[in-house]
Amino acid sequence: MKLHEYQAKEILAQFGVPLPAGRVATSPAQARQIAEELGGKVVVKAQIHAGGRGKGGGVKLASSPAEAEQRAADIIGMQLVTPQTGAQGQKVKSVLIAEQTDIARELYLSLLLDSAAGGLVFIASPAGGMDIEEVAATRPEEIHRVVIDPASGYQAYHGRKLAYALGLSGDQLRQALTVFNGVYRAYTASDASLVEINPLVVTNDGRVLALDAKVTIDDNALYRRPDIAAMRDKDEEDPLEVEAQEMGINNYIKLDGNIGCVVNGAGLAMSTMDVIKLAGGEPANFLDIGTVNDPQRVVSAFKIMTKDKAVKGVLINIFGGMARTDVIATGVVEAKRQLDLPNFPIVVRLAGTNVEEGKRIIAESGLPVITADDLGEAARKAVAAVQGL
Amino acid sequence: MSVLVDENTRLLVQGITGGEGSQHARRSIAYGTNVVAGVTPGRGGQVFDEKVPVFNTVAQAVSETGANVSIIFVPAPGAADAILEAAAAAIPLVVCITEGVPALDMVMVKRTLAGSGTRLIGPNCPGLITPGTHTRVGIMPGDVFTPGSVGVISRSGTLVYEAVAQLTANGVGQSSCVGVGGDPVIGTTQREALEMFNADPDTAAIVLIGEIGGTAEQEAAAYLKAHVKKPVVAFIAGSTAPPGRRMGHAGAIISGNQGTAAAKKAALADAGATVVDSPAEIGVTMKRVLHERGML
């Protein structure tokens, strides 16, 4: 789960990470009041989940409380388009009002899971304030990695190694150790999957501050972090994906094609998308329906999928292991009867548990359902049917 | 003719009285697997389906029945605890089916198991199966498997069934199939599974099924290039997945160039694997490769 910058900073502040003074505002008047408290010279930052906010005009400087109010009025309510939002942009509901800082150096710091090492790894670079993947590709010698042994956790020597790699010494090294320690504790205490500070700045007056912050939480751990789960902002998510979750379909992701997919299992669902593409079509979604023991779930999947008006037909690919193909078949027949789907080809490929019964249910329904025995055939038939409309 | 599980497997089911645990215990028994014990705290003394004794603790189950493999169906909040309980009872092989285990729990578990005598498969995996000895330690539909000499390694569950059904339809049987799991931190990696199949005298060829995210396929490819002479057919799921999105599996999120299907396919092809673009061509390609080498 993604968090807003201000939420990420609230978490980091609890663990002693030094930050520029600031608070979130949801109205221009509130922005003005916070700017007054901060002495007038502030930065106004749009709070959306996507990155690249500055490029889209979502980050503005203000030199007085009145100007902060004006900038906040400009930004709150705008559809902010950044390189990460897509062309339609994302509506801004709040702004972070923070003190301005005089920056001497911009550094990069993140803590994330290193699957290969089976532990957490700090990544630091003196090349802060830019796209870190770009730095890694062009100047790999400027990327420093320190793996933390989960048995002993973060130790000060890890921090010293990072700080020296960043060219910090003396009082700034001491401040940096506070940052590293706080980031590690915030990560583990919130079940994060990423904490990224870009940039981590050294100010002209010698302070080390987390100027920006991004925190992503491990969805699997939200059950034990209710305070963080409450920070979820559904307005930042695709409305169809939110609706799918409310209907019990947790793994729906909308894509840009026109062939809807209903599949069991994440790996098979990705493969079904791949095989549609190879057959010359475009998948409209990723949808892992999971282990289905209720036909109504199939009807729900159809409802979600067909709310995307780009969808012209559907490929259902079920390899029953835990899931029963007869239940799926019943669900397909129900969906076709309940929903008004004229000129909407339905291609069904069933295999595995109770497949004979599943095929019989489809055949006896008398509905115009196109059947296929294997994955390649199913994809070819789905592409041909949709292209033939 | 197998890796990890065979006729000597004495299976313990942790969570045997739960919905999934009971269903799959029954299916494994029906497949011919020697299920010797179950564990559900508080249900010790009961007998599951009038056949399998249930114990309160894994230690009791091991000492009373000699169980040497455990399969875990415990819900996610208790999965790490269940794995560690099995390891503390010195069970050499633990298979965790549970999905949704927090990553930091697995970091702790993996560190604790390092250097111990316990190997973990999973979590978030379909388990493993050796068709030749009727040993099913997982959740797969047993009837799609057929005994033979091709080893199968996969991160995904249903995609294993898909690949195996294609192999079987092409007359190619399997030695063992290992689903390593779809999470970022797993007990046994694709590379380690590849090492086991490479060392298994009864495995003649290997199917490797990876997916987007992480670098596990590149690590398997490095081993493949240096050590494996057996033919390998590989497929990577997720060529069409958009970057930055988690595609069901927590491991399946592209971040950075190494996580892409293209990078993984290139590494495996460079290591000598026959890489298929279409998931519909895994079986027919393995048949062709075996035929070309005079192995079929």
XYZ file of C-alpha atoms in Angstrom:
685
model
C 0.000 0.000 0.000
C 1.310 3.430 -0.948
C 1.259 6.407 1.412
C 1.263 10.141 0.815
C 4.453 12.066 1.510
C 2.935 13.703 4.597
C 1.880 10.311 5.982
C 5.334 8.869 5.317
C 6.863 11.814 7.152
C 4.501 11.384 10.100
C 5.788 7.819 10.473
C 9.441 8.809 10.069
C 9.037 11.632 12.603
C 7.876 9.105 15.207
C 11.255 7.399 14.879
C 13.350 10.525 15.130
C 14.150 11.134 11.476
C 14.863 14.867 11.135
C 12.483 16.607 8.722
C 11.791 20.158 7.561
C 9.029 21.622 9.730
C 5.639 21.350 8.075
C 2.033 20.082 8.082
C -0.647 19.017 5.657
C -3.414 21.410 4.581
C -6.679 20.601 2.839
C -7.728 24.212 2.190
C -5.974 27.434 1.131
C -6.888 29.090 4.455
C -5.278 26.258 6.364
C -2.211 26.553 4.130
C -1.939 30.225 5.011
C -2.167 29.514 8.713
C 0.556 26.851 8.576
C 2.771 29.182 6.507
C 2.348 31.861 9.180
C 3.436 29.405 11.867
C 6.495 28.511 9.776
C 7.561 32.127 9.296
C 6.172 32.782 5.832
C 8.719 31.304 3.429
C 7.420 27.854 2.548
C 7.132 25.233 -0.153
C 3.647 24.036 -1.178
C 3.666 20.386 -2.275
C 0.736 18.562 -3.874
C -0.046 15.294 -2.077
C -0.680 12.543 -4.603
C 0.847 9.065 -4.699
C 2.542 9.473 -8.070
C 6.074 10.817 -8.335
C 7.358 13.616 -10.566
C 5.044 16.154 -8.891
C 7.408 19.089 -9.457
C 7.511 18.458 -13.203
C 3.729 18.704 -13.408
C 3.532 21.996 -11.491
C 2.524 20.432 -8.183
C 5.364 21.902 -6.107
C 5.601 25.707 -5.701
C 7.576 28.087 -3.530
C 5.854 30.866 -1.618
C 7.554 33.770 0.153
C 4.619 34.864 2.311
C 1.514 33.356 3.958
C -0.689 35.131 1.386
C 1.310 33.637 -1.450
C 1.143 30.190 0.204
C -2.647 30.552 0.322
C -2.701 31.479 -3.373
C -0.416 28.591 -4.394
C -2.496 26.152 -2.337
C -5.645 27.457 -4.058
C -3.983 26.816 -7.425
C -2.913 23.281 -6.542
C -5.787 21.909 -4.446
C -8.425 20.585 -6.824
C -6.179 20.495 -9.885
C -5.780 17.384 -12.040
C -2.048 16.984 -11.629
C -0.377 15.274 -14.560
C 3.080 13.825 -13.936
C 5.179 11.276 -15.832
C 3.705 8.641 -13.485
C -0.013 9.529 -13.480
C -0.983 8.922 -17.089
C -2.591 11.581 -19.267
C -5.736 12.016 -17.156
C -3.705 13.042 -14.100
C -4.652 12.700 -10.456
C -6.866 15.075 -8.494
C -5.039 16.867 -5.667
C -6.940 16.951 -2.350
C -4.262 18.252 -0.022
C -0.906 20.022 0.086
C 2.063 19.724 2.409
C 3.228 23.121 3.638
C 6.882 22.876 4.665
C 9.666 25.291 5.574
C 12.043 26.181 2.742
C 15.550 24.822 3.055
C 18.841 26.137 1.659
C 20.356 23.049 0.134
C 24.104 22.454 0.092
C 24.010 18.804 -0.990
C 21.348 16.362 -2.217
C 21.833 12.688 -1.315
C 19.808 9.516 -1.874
C 18.816 6.963 0.754
C 16.464 3.980 0.691
C 15.826 0.830 2.665
C 14.148 -2.094 0.972
C 13.879 -5.851 0.846
C 16.696 -7.649 -0.930
C 15.075 -10.910 -2.024
C 18.373 -12.500 -2.994
C 19.996 -11.717 0.362
C 16.815 -12.537 2.282
C 17.152 -9.344 4.298
C 16.946 -5.582 4.222
C 19.420 -3.486 2.290
C 20.221 0.213 2.555
C 20.973 1.884 -0.750
C 22.713 5.244 -0.598
C 24.138 7.556 -3.202
C 25.773 10.981 -3.224
C 23.762 11.583 -6.427
C 20.464 12.548 -4.781
C 17.457 14.376 -6.151
C 17.340 12.452 -9.416
C 16.016 9.150 -10.723
C 18.039 6.524 -8.866
C 17.572 3.886 -11.570
C 19.160 6.318 -13.999
C 22.116 6.788 -11.617
C 22.425 3.003 -11.220
C 22.522 2.563 -14.987
C 24.969 5.349 -15.814
C 27.122 5.729 -12.672
C 26.947 2.418 -10.778
C 30.036 3.363 -8.734
C 27.912 6.030 -7.025
C 25.453 3.452 -5.652
C 26.389 2.031 -2.233
C 24.668 -1.002 -0.704
C 24.779 -2.126 2.920
C 22.938 -5.363 3.752
C 21.559 -5.690 7.291
C 21.654 -9.087 8.985
C 18.110 -9.602 10.302
C 19.395 -11.479 13.339
C 21.241 -8.474 14.785
C 19.415 -5.676 12.932
C 20.775 -2.238 12.168
C 24.023 -1.352 13.934
C 25.924 1.930 14.066
C 28.758 0.511 11.931
C 26.265 0.066 9.067
C 25.432 3.734 9.440
C 29.081 4.851 9.560
C 29.776 2.870 6.390
C 26.851 4.595 4.654
C 27.772 8.038 5.960
C 31.402 7.794 4.859
C 30.269 6.572 1.437
C 28.104 9.705 1.242
C 31.078 11.898 2.181
C 29.667 12.912 5.568
C 31.774 13.450 8.657
C 31.724 15.084 12.075
C 28.385 16.502 13.173
C 26.711 15.622 9.877
C 27.782 11.999 10.276
C 26.187 12.006 13.716
C 22.953 13.436 12.290
C 23.015 10.913 9.458
C 23.239 8.053 11.970
C 20.004 9.345 13.505
C 18.415 9.231 10.057
C 19.583 5.671 9.300
C 18.561 4.357 12.701
C 15.153 6.037 12.426
C 14.566 4.745 8.894
C 15.396 1.180 9.942
C 13.124 1.327 12.986
C 10.298 2.948 11.024
C 10.597 0.257 8.332
C 10.447 -2.689 10.692
C 7.824 -1.181 13.008
C 5.460 -0.398 10.114
C 6.081 -3.533 8.012
C 7.195 -1.364 5.127
C 8.363 -2.744 1.819
C 10.167 0.475 0.903
C 11.359 3.622 2.649
C 12.935 6.071 0.236
C 14.315 9.521 1.001
C 15.156 11.374 -2.170
C 16.638 13.756 -1.558
C 18.213 13.518 1.835
C 19.723 16.979 2.062
C 22.544 18.718 3.853
C 21.495 22.340 4.364
C 23.761 25.369 4.195
C 23.506 25.658 7.959
C 24.717 22.048 8.362
C 21.474 20.182 9.069
C 20.763 16.740 7.588
C 17.050 16.499 6.672
C 14.689 14.150 4.837
C 13.358 16.634 2.298
C 11.057 14.131 0.573
C 9.863 10.726 1.721
C 8.158 7.733 0.178
C 6.948 4.783 2.230
C 5.243 1.694 0.842
C 3.697 -0.863 3.207
C 3.663 -4.665 2.771
C -0.015 -5.423 2.037
C 0.350 -8.833 3.698
C 1.112 -7.152 7.030
C -1.689 -4.558 7.097
C -3.775 -6.831 9.326
C -1.370 -6.134 12.197
C -0.858 -2.410 11.438
C -4.375 -0.988 11.785
C -3.118 2.599 12.251
C -1.331 2.429 8.929
C -4.141 0.557 7.178
C -6.371 3.519 8.147
C -4.093 5.807 6.091
C -5.218 4.172 2.844
C -6.466 6.728 0.306
C -8.817 4.929 -2.077
C -9.147 8.053 -4.227
C -5.575 7.400 -5.384
C -6.461 3.939 -6.649
C -8.230 2.883 -9.818
C -11.973 3.026 -8.985
C -12.624 -0.267 -10.775
C -9.900 -1.968 -8.752
C -11.401 -0.628 -5.513
C -14.856 -1.820 -6.557
C -13.438 -5.241 -7.457
C -11.934 -5.540 -3.974
C -15.250 -4.616 -2.417
C -16.798 -7.502 -4.393
C -14.153 -9.890 -3.082
C -11.949 -9.880 -6.183
C -8.622 -8.857 -4.727
C -6.433 -9.324 -7.741
C -7.885 -7.198 -10.539
C -5.679 -4.755 -12.419
C -7.045 -2.758 -15.311
C -4.911 -2.631 -18.445
C -5.369 -0.911 -21.794
C -6.550 -3.719 -24.119
C -9.999 -5.025 -25.118
C -9.969 -8.741 -24.200
C -11.046 -9.304 -20.622
C -9.367 -12.149 -18.733
C -10.709 -14.324 -15.908
C -8.078 -16.770 -14.687
C -7.236 -18.690 -11.516
C -3.727 -18.185 -10.177
C -1.414 -15.213 -10.641
C 1.164 -17.016 -12.780
C -1.459 -18.462 -15.119
C -3.214 -15.072 -15.252
C -0.006 -13.351 -16.375
C 0.594 -16.169 -18.872
C -2.911 -15.784 -20.277
C -2.228 -12.088 -20.869
C 1.039 -13.028 -22.580
C -0.563 -15.598 -24.875
C -3.328 -13.153 -25.907
C -0.644 -10.660 -26.877
C 1.257 -13.323 -28.846
C -1.963 -14.170 -30.701
C -2.187 -10.530 -31.817
C -4.651 -9.249 -29.203
C -4.458 -6.925 -26.212
C -5.453 -8.032 -22.692
C -7.826 -5.631 -20.906
C -6.982 -6.744 -17.393
C -5.162 -9.012 -15.010
C -7.729 -10.923 -12.955
C -6.863 -13.772 -10.610
C -10.215 -15.071 -9.431
C -8.571 -17.334 -6.837
C -10.109 -20.545 -5.577
C -13.757 -20.302 -6.568
C -16.426 -22.230 -4.733
C -19.272 -19.822 -5.449
C -20.597 -19.157 -8.973
C -21.582 -15.627 -7.896
C -17.903 -14.719 -7.803
C -17.678 -15.379 -11.528
C -20.679 -13.091 -12.059
C -18.875 -10.417 -9.999
C -15.752 -10.828 -12.129
C -17.878 -10.296 -15.258
C -19.486 -7.206 -13.750
C -16.145 -5.628 -12.922
C -14.527 -6.528 -16.193
C -17.388 -5.232 -18.331
C -17.513 -1.891 -16.505
C -14.374 -1.163 -18.493
C -16.086 -0.042 -21.705
C -13.031 -0.939 -23.773
C -13.701 -4.640 -23.119
C -15.222 -6.314 -26.189
C -15.033 -9.959 -25.194
C -13.642 -12.277 -22.550
C -11.324 -15.232 -22.218
C -11.938 -17.476 -19.223
C -8.996 -19.752 -18.501
C -9.318 -22.009 -15.476
C -7.010 -24.835 -14.515
C -8.829 -26.363 -11.593
C -6.704 -27.605 -8.753
C -8.252 -26.187 -5.630
C -10.820 -24.426 -7.826
C -13.631 -26.504 -9.340
C -14.281 -25.981 -13.019
C -17.968 -26.952 -12.688
C -18.487 -24.031 -10.304
C -16.797 -21.715 -12.803
C -18.984 -23.066 -15.624
C -22.138 -22.461 -13.587
C -20.916 -18.934 -12.901
C -20.297 -18.234 -16.593
C -23.801 -19.400 -17.480
C -25.246 -17.249 -14.675
C -23.275 -14.196 -15.799
C -24.415 -14.577 -19.387
C -28.046 -14.852 -18.225
C -27.943 -12.034 -15.675
C -25.946 -9.469 -17.605
C -26.947 -7.859 -20.857
C -23.995 -8.738 -23.081
C -24.978 -8.541 -26.783
C -22.185 -9.077 -29.319
C -19.847 -10.041 -26.524
C -17.837 -13.177 -27.325
C -17.112 -15.464 -24.384
C -14.302 -17.977 -24.823
C -13.987 -20.636 -22.142
C -11.087 -22.973 -21.570
C -11.491 -25.369 -18.657
C -9.036 -28.005 -17.422
C -8.403 -29.923 -14.224
C -10.820 -30.646 -11.376
C -14.343 -31.687 -12.538
C -13.643 -30.626 -16.109
C -16.148 -33.038 -17.708
C -18.948 -31.669 -15.538
C -17.842 -28.113 -16.314
C -17.908 -28.703 -20.055
C -21.318 -30.394 -19.807
C -22.793 -27.373 -17.978
C -21.527 -25.036 -20.708
C -22.769 -27.301 -23.524
C -26.220 -27.872 -21.997
C -26.791 -24.170 -21.342
C -27.264 -23.682 -25.082
C -25.605 -20.303 -24.760
C -23.287 -19.082 -27.525
C -20.080 -19.750 -25.635
C -16.920 -20.528 -27.591
C -14.969 -23.387 -26.046
C -11.305 -24.320 -26.321
C -9.263 -27.238 -25.005
C -5.864 -25.650 -24.630
C -4.351 -22.288 -23.866
C -3.046 -21.472 -27.349
C -6.363 -22.342 -28.990
C -8.273 -20.296 -26.417
C -6.189 -17.197 -27.072
C -6.459 -17.513 -30.853
C -10.232 -17.934 -30.653
C -10.628 -14.972 -28.299
C -8.533 -12.696 -30.499
C -10.348 -13.812 -33.661
C -13.772 -13.346 -32.050
C -13.038 -9.840 -30.781
C -11.368 -8.742 -34.004
C -14.315 -10.112 -35.984
C -16.853 -7.837 -34.245
C 13.533 -41.007 -9.417
C 12.864 -37.773 -7.627
C 13.975 -34.845 -5.569
C 13.005 -34.127 -1.947
C 9.949 -36.381 -1.605
C 9.536 -40.088 -2.412
C 8.345 -43.399 -0.962
C 10.255 -42.661 2.260
C 8.223 -39.507 2.903
C 6.279 -39.654 6.180
C 4.034 -36.619 5.964
C 2.812 -34.431 8.810
C 0.029 -31.909 8.083
C 0.121 -28.757 10.235
C -3.427 -27.414 10.252
C -5.003 -30.785 9.375
C -8.396 -29.962 10.877
C -8.791 -26.689 8.946
C -10.681 -26.347 5.655
C -7.764 -26.530 3.249
C -5.621 -28.731 5.469
C -8.277 -31.416 5.756
C -9.216 -31.302 2.072
C -5.631 -31.680 0.892
C -4.711 -34.259 3.518
C -7.518 -36.390 2.084
C -6.416 -35.820 -1.483
C -2.804 -36.709 -0.657
C -3.927 -39.895 1.074
C -6.081 -40.766 -1.943
C -3.091 -40.136 -4.230
C -1.119 -42.720 -2.241
C 0.976 -40.517 0.039
C 1.927 -41.737 3.500
C 0.258 -39.170 5.771
C 1.358 -40.186 9.290
C 0.273 -37.307 11.509
C -1.570 -34.041 11.865
C -1.067 -31.133 14.220
C -3.738 -28.757 15.453
C -3.114 -27.195 18.875
C -6.025 -28.151 21.144
C -7.085 -31.155 19.040
C -4.398 -33.550 20.298
C -5.757 -37.070 20.780
C -8.267 -36.869 17.957
C -7.970 -39.076 14.898
C -8.448 -37.467 11.491
C -10.734 -39.493 9.190
C -10.249 -42.511 11.472
C -6.720 -42.853 10.083
C -4.353 -40.063 11.029
C -3.497 -39.231 14.663
C -3.679 -35.539 15.577
C -1.209 -33.981 18.036
C -1.011 -30.683 19.904
C 2.621 -30.042 18.989
C 4.955 -30.871 16.127
C 7.545 -32.302 18.573
C 4.981 -34.845 19.835
C 3.947 -35.764 16.304
C 7.558 -36.366 15.280
C 8.445 -38.449 18.303
C 5.293 -40.589 18.024
C 5.192 -41.121 14.254
C 8.644 -40.417 12.812
C 7.236 -37.748 10.471
C 10.035 -36.409 8.253
C 8.201 -33.912 6.020
C 5.700 -31.281 7.148
C 3.162 -29.386 5.068
C 1.696 -26.179 6.507
C -1.854 -24.887 5.935
C -1.848 -22.514 8.893
C -3.312 -19.006 8.199
C -0.791 -16.253 7.410
C -0.512 -14.673 10.889
C 0.600 -18.042 12.311
C 2.638 -19.340 9.380
C 6.068 -18.192 10.577
C 5.400 -19.717 13.983
C 4.360 -23.010 12.357
C 7.509 -23.153 10.208
C 9.747 -22.461 13.196
C 7.927 -25.075 15.283
C 8.605 -27.662 12.575
C 12.255 -26.607 12.349
C 12.617 -26.776 16.136
C 11.389 -30.376 15.925
C 14.225 -31.008 13.426
C 11.969 -31.884 10.497
C 14.287 -31.866 7.481
C 11.733 -30.638 4.932
C 8.947 -28.110 5.562
C 6.530 -27.039 2.818
C 4.496 -23.886 3.505
C 1.417 -23.486 1.277
C 0.054 -20.418 3.094
C -0.199 -17.213 1.088
C -0.078 -13.680 2.428
C 2.750 -14.153 4.935
C 4.324 -10.765 5.822
C 7.733 -10.365 4.171
C 9.475 -9.421 7.422
C 8.246 -12.674 8.989
C 9.926 -14.568 6.174
C 13.129 -12.571 6.550
C 13.283 -13.679 10.180
C 12.362 -17.290 9.342
C 14.898 -17.565 6.546
C 17.666 -16.208 8.782
C 16.710 -18.633 11.550
C 16.694 -21.639 9.198
C 20.090 -20.741 7.694
C 22.580 -23.370 8.771
C 19.869 -25.530 10.379
C 18.993 -28.980 9.106
C 15.607 -27.810 7.832
C 14.871 -26.933 4.215
C 11.801 -24.785 3.564
C 9.768 -24.761 0.332
C 7.468 -21.745 -0.066
C 5.523 -19.996 1.294
C 2.749 -19.120 -1.178
C 3.502 -22.213 -3.208
C 1.667 -25.263 -4.600
C 4.111 -27.644 -2.894
C 5.830 -30.584 -4.534
C 4.987 -33.930 -6.019
C 6.782 -37.072 -7.160
C 4.351 -38.936 -9.431
C 6.450 -42.122 -9.610
C 6.062 -42.786 -5.880
C 2.583 -41.241 -5.515
C 3.987 -38.650 -3.130
C 1.950 -35.443 -3.101
C 3.079 -32.792 -0.617
C 1.005 -29.927 -1.919
C -2.266 -28.847 -3.444
C -1.880 -29.968 -7.059
C -4.510 -31.973 -8.940
C -2.695 -35.331 -8.882
C -4.276 -36.716 -12.035
C -2.489 -34.347 -14.450
C 0.922 -35.739 -13.428
C 2.526 -38.813 -14.904
C 5.786 -40.557 -13.906
C 8.820 -39.824 -16.044
C 12.153 -38.052 -16.138
C 11.452 -34.319 -16.534
C 11.836 -32.129 -13.447
C 9.618 -29.036 -13.171
C 10.455 -25.893 -11.189
C 7.978 -23.009 -10.933
C 7.163 -19.922 -8.893
C 3.474 -20.265 -9.686
C 0.860 -22.899 -8.859
C -1.689 -23.124 -11.642
C 1.039 -22.497 -14.189
C 2.694 -25.740 -12.995
C -0.542 -27.603 -13.717
C -0.668 -25.979 -17.138
C 2.935 -26.937 -17.953
C 2.576 -30.457 -16.579
C -0.686 -31.078 -18.430
C 1.112 -30.092 -21.642
C 4.042 -32.408 -20.846
C 1.705 -35.282 -20.077
C -0.323 -34.640 -23.250
C 2.945 -34.834 -25.209
C 3.890 -38.135 -23.610
C 6.558 -36.588 -21.372
C 6.407 -37.718 -17.745
C 7.801 -35.957 -14.681
C 10.361 -37.014 -12.043
C 9.303 -34.401 -9.499
C 7.691 -30.963 -9.634
C 8.658 -28.251 -7.178
C 6.653 -25.037 -6.765
C 9.071 -22.697 -5.012
C 6.510 -19.964 -4.352
C 5.577 -16.492 -5.518
C 6.794 -14.354 -2.612
C 9.880 -12.111 -2.508
C 11.502 -14.147 0.287
C 11.198 -17.917 -0.098
C 12.912 -20.844 1.573
C 14.273 -22.605 -1.502
C 15.149 -20.639 -4.621
C 14.858 -21.675 -8.248
C 18.639 -21.962 -8.312
C 18.657 -24.416 -5.397
C 15.858 -26.458 -6.987
C 17.877 -26.522 -10.204
C 20.905 -27.835 -8.287
C 18.793 -30.652 -6.854
C 17.356 -31.666 -10.219
C 20.827 -31.457 -11.776
C 22.141 -33.865 -9.152
C 19.181 -36.255 -9.426
C 20.206 -39.235 -11.606
C 16.586 -39.886 -12.572
C 15.940 -36.401 -13.910
C 17.002 -36.128 -17.553
C 15.657 -32.683 -18.413
C 14.203 -29.670 -16.605
C 11.357 -27.192 -17.139
C 11.976 -23.853 -15.418
C 9.009 -21.496 -15.096
C 9.778 -18.045 -13.788
C 7.977 -14.743 -13.738
C 8.646 -11.019 -13.657
C 10.186 -9.391 -10.583
C 13.384 -9.952 -8.637
C 16.515 -11.610 -9.969
C 15.954 -15.264 -9.020
C 15.852 -16.369 -12.675
C 19.181 -14.675 -13.378
C 20.702 -16.495 -10.412
C 19.298 -19.774 -11.725
C 20.668 -18.914 -15.178
C 24.172 -18.346 -13.764
C 24.096 -21.803 -12.182
C 22.660 -23.291 -15.335
C 25.434 -21.840 -17.461
C 28.193 -23.089 -15.167
C 26.933 -26.514 -14.131
C 23.944 -27.924 -15.992
C 24.324 -30.184 -19.023
C 20.735 -31.478 -18.922
C 18.380 -29.792 -21.399
C 16.310 -26.982 -19.911
C 13.122 -25.454 -21.340
C 12.206 -22.131 -19.743
C 9.228 -19.767 -19.748
C 8.887 -16.400 -18.003
C 5.353 -15.203 -17.232
C 4.490 -11.516 -17.331
C 5.925 -10.149 -20.607
C 2.814 -7.995 -20.932
C 2.635 -6.829 -17.295
C 2.968 -3.083 -16.686
C 5.855 -1.897 -14.485
C 5.272 -0.982 -10.871
C 2.164 -3.132 -10.411
C 1.987 -6.171 -8.197
C 0.465 -8.934 -10.342
C -1.069 -11.091 -7.642
C 2.196 -12.583 -6.467
C 4.036 -10.255 -4.135
C 7.212 -11.164 -6.000
C 5.749 -10.244 -9.370
C 6.377 -6.548 -9.552
C 8.782 -5.076 -12.039
C 11.161 -2.568 -10.547
C 14.381 -1.993 -12.374
C 15.475 -3.512 -15.649
C 16.496 -6.890 -14.210
C 12.936 -7.664 -13.188
C 11.572 -7.665 -16.730
C 10.623 -10.797 -18.637
C 12.971 -9.757 -21.451
C 16.016 -9.585 -19.128
C 15.220 -12.962 -17.596
C 14.621 -14.631 -20.954
C 17.914 -13.248 -22.264
C 19.835 -14.552 -19.235
C 18.305 -18.022 -19.556
C 18.855 -18.188 -23.324
C 22.466 -17.104 -22.821
C 22.861 -19.918 -20.300
C 21.762 -22.464 -22.903
C 18.089 -22.907 -22.010
C 15.475 -23.219 -24.746
C 13.247 -20.260 -23.939
C 9.642 -20.305 -25.153
C 7.693 -17.060 -25.616
C 4.313 -18.746 -25.410
C 3.122 -20.539 -22.281
C 1.122 -22.785 -24.631
C 4.339 -24.261 -26.077
C 6.141 -25.558 -22.984
C 5.138 -29.207 -23.481
C 5.610 -29.432 -27.219
C 8.986 -27.705 -26.949
C 10.253 -30.118 -24.308
C 9.128 -33.019 -26.477
C 11.021 -31.574 -29.440
C 14.178 -30.913 -27.378
C 14.174 -34.463 -25.992
C 13.618 -35.849 -29.480
C 16.482 -33.791 -30.930
C 18.824 -35.127 -28.268
C 17.724 -38.702 -28.865
C 16.240 -38.860 -25.366
C 12.666 -39.701 -26.355
